[in-house]
XYZ file of C-alpha atoms in Angstrom:
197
model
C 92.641 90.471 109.007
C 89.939 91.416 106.504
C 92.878 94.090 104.676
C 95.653 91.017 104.740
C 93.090 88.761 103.161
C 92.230 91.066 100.459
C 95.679 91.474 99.913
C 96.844 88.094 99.633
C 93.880 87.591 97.180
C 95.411 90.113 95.097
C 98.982 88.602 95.167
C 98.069 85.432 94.484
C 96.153 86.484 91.543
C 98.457 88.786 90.380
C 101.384 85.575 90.723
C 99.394 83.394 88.798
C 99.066 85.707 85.722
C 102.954 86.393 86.538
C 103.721 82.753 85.900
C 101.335 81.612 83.262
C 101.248 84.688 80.495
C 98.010 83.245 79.098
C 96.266 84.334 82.361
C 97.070 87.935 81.748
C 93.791 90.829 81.836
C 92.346 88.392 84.654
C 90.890 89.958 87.619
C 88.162 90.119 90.019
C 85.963 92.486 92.094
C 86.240 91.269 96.229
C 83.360 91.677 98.978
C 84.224 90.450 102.537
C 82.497 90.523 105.459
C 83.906 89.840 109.006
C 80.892 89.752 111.889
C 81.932 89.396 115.062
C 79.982 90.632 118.277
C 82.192 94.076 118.380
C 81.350 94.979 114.948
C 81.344 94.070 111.179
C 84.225 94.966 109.051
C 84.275 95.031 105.426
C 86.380 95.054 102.809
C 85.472 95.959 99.357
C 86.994 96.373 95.474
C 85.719 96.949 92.246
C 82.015 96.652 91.821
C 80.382 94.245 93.382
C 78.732 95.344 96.628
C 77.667 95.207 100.364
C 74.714 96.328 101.573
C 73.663 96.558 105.503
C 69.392 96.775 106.020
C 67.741 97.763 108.900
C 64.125 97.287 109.261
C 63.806 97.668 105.502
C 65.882 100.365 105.028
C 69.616 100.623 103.626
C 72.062 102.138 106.226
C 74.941 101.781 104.205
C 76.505 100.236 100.760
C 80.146 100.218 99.777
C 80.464 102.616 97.173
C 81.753 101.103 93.634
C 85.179 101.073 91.905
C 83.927 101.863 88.390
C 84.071 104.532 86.114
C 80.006 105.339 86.195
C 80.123 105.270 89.759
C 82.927 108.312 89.968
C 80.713 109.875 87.040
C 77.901 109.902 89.963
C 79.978 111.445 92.073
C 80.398 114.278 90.072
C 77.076 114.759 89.189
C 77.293 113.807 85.676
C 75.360 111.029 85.830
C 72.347 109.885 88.038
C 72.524 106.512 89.934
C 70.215 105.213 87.858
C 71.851 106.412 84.528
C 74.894 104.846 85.988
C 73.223 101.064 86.289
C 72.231 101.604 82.794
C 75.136 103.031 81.154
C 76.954 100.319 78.549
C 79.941 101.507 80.460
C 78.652 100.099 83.982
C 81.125 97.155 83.718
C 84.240 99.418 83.446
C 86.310 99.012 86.858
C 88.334 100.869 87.869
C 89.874 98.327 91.011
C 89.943 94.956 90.875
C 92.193 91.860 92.183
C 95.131 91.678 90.059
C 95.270 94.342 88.004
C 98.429 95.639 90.083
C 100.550 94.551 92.838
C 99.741 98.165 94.357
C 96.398 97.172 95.549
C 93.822 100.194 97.083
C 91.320 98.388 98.598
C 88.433 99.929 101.262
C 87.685 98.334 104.507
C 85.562 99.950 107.232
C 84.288 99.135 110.314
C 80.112 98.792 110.993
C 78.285 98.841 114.289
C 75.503 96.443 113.643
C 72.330 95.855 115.633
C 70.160 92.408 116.278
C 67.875 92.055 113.168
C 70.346 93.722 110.530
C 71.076 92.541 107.517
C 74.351 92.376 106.083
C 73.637 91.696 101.493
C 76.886 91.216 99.672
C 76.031 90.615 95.571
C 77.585 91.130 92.486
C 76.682 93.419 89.445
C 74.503 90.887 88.270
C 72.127 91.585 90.759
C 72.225 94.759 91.529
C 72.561 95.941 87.709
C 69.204 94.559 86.739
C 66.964 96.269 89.185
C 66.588 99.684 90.535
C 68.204 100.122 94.136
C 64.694 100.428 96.120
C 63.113 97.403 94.061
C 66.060 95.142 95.069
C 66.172 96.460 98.845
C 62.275 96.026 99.017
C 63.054 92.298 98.066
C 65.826 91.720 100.688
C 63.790 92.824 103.082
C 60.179 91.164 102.037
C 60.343 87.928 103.849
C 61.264 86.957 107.359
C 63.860 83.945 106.011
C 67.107 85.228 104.326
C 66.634 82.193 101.932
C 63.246 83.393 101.024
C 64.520 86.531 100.381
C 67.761 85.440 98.651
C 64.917 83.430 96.005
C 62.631 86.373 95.644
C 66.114 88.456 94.374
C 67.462 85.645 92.110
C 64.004 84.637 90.982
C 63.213 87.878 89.699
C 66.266 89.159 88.559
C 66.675 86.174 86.316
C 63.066 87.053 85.083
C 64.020 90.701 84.319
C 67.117 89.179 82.481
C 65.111 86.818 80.448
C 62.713 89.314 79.266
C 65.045 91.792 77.762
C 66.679 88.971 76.021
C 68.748 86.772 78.177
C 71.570 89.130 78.240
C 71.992 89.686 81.932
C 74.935 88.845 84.260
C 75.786 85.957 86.446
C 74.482 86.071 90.153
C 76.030 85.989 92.981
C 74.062 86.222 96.676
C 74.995 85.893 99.947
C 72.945 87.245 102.861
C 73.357 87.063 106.946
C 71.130 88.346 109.555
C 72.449 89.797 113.161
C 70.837 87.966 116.389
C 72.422 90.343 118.747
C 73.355 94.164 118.853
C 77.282 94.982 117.955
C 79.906 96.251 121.174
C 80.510 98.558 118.657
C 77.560 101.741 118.701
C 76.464 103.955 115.960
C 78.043 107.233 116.174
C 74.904 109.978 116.574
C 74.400 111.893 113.666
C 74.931 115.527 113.800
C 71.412 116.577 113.831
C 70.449 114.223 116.398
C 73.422 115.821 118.551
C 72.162 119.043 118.459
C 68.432 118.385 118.831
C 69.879 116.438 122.041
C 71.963 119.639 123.263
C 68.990 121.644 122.474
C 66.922 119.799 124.501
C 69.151 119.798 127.587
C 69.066 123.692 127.828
């Protein structure tokens, strides 16, 4: 559901700029998230991001479609070079840049009291990862803690000079565990199997 929706995003998108040549070059980054009590399932493109917290902590984020990003990857440049680099806005997969879409979509067990962040560039370009996951996680009310993000993101962008991004928020909170279970990690495997001998 969450691939076919991406999709169809993309086709539409990609129709429109077929039938009206002055919409040509458009395109857009995608973040969907699908909760239902077996799991969460997202599907992601370009650069804008989901985030799942638990008890203040990230447990995952969808990695981004850019070219700093891949730079990171390879080790040329740091995360944090990355959100600074003039070339953090260059995508490399968005809606409507080809009919040939390669979007990501995975599958989350969640548990009660997890939350689930999905923001755009704008938010998470302005602020270092554990300032902006310290924020999401300060107050007990996801609106609080969507203000405390915009609030002070808008701040940082109007004291370097009101050059910062739009913002875009949205944030959801678990009330019970997922069917779905979090695979053990491989360290906690073996310290089990040692323990059993």
């Amino acid at each position: 559901m969450v691939r076919a929706a991406v999709l169809n995003a993309n086709a539409a998108i990609y129709a429109a700029m077929e039938a009206d040549p002055g919409l040509r070059g458009m395109g857009t980054t995608a973040t969907v998230l699908l909760l239902n009590d077996h799991s969460a399932v997202i599907g992601h493109v370009g650069d804008s991001r989901v985030y799942q917290l638990r008890d203040g902590r990230k447990v995952f984020r969808t990695f981004d479609h850019s070219w700093v990003f891949e730079q990171g990857r390879q080790g040329t440049l740091t995360e944090e070079q990355a959100r600074n680099s003039s070339q953090s806005n260059v995508i490399t997969r968005a809606l409507g840049h080809t009919t040939e879409l390669e979007e990501d979509v995975v599958e989350r067990a969640y548990r009660k009291g997890d939350r689930f962040m999905l923001c755009s560039d704008g938010i998470w370009g302005m602020c270092p990862e554990p300032d902006i996951i310290a924020k999401a996680a300060a107050t007990r009310s996801l609106a609080g803690a969507v203000e405390t993000l915009v609030v002070s993101v808008d701040e940082e962008g109007m004291r370097t000079g009101a050059t910062h991004d739009n913002l875009t928020i949205a944030m959801v909170e678990t009330s019970i565990h997922s069917k779905l279970k979090d695979k053990m990690s491989k360290k906690f495997q073996y310290v089990i199997a040692t323990l059993a001998l």
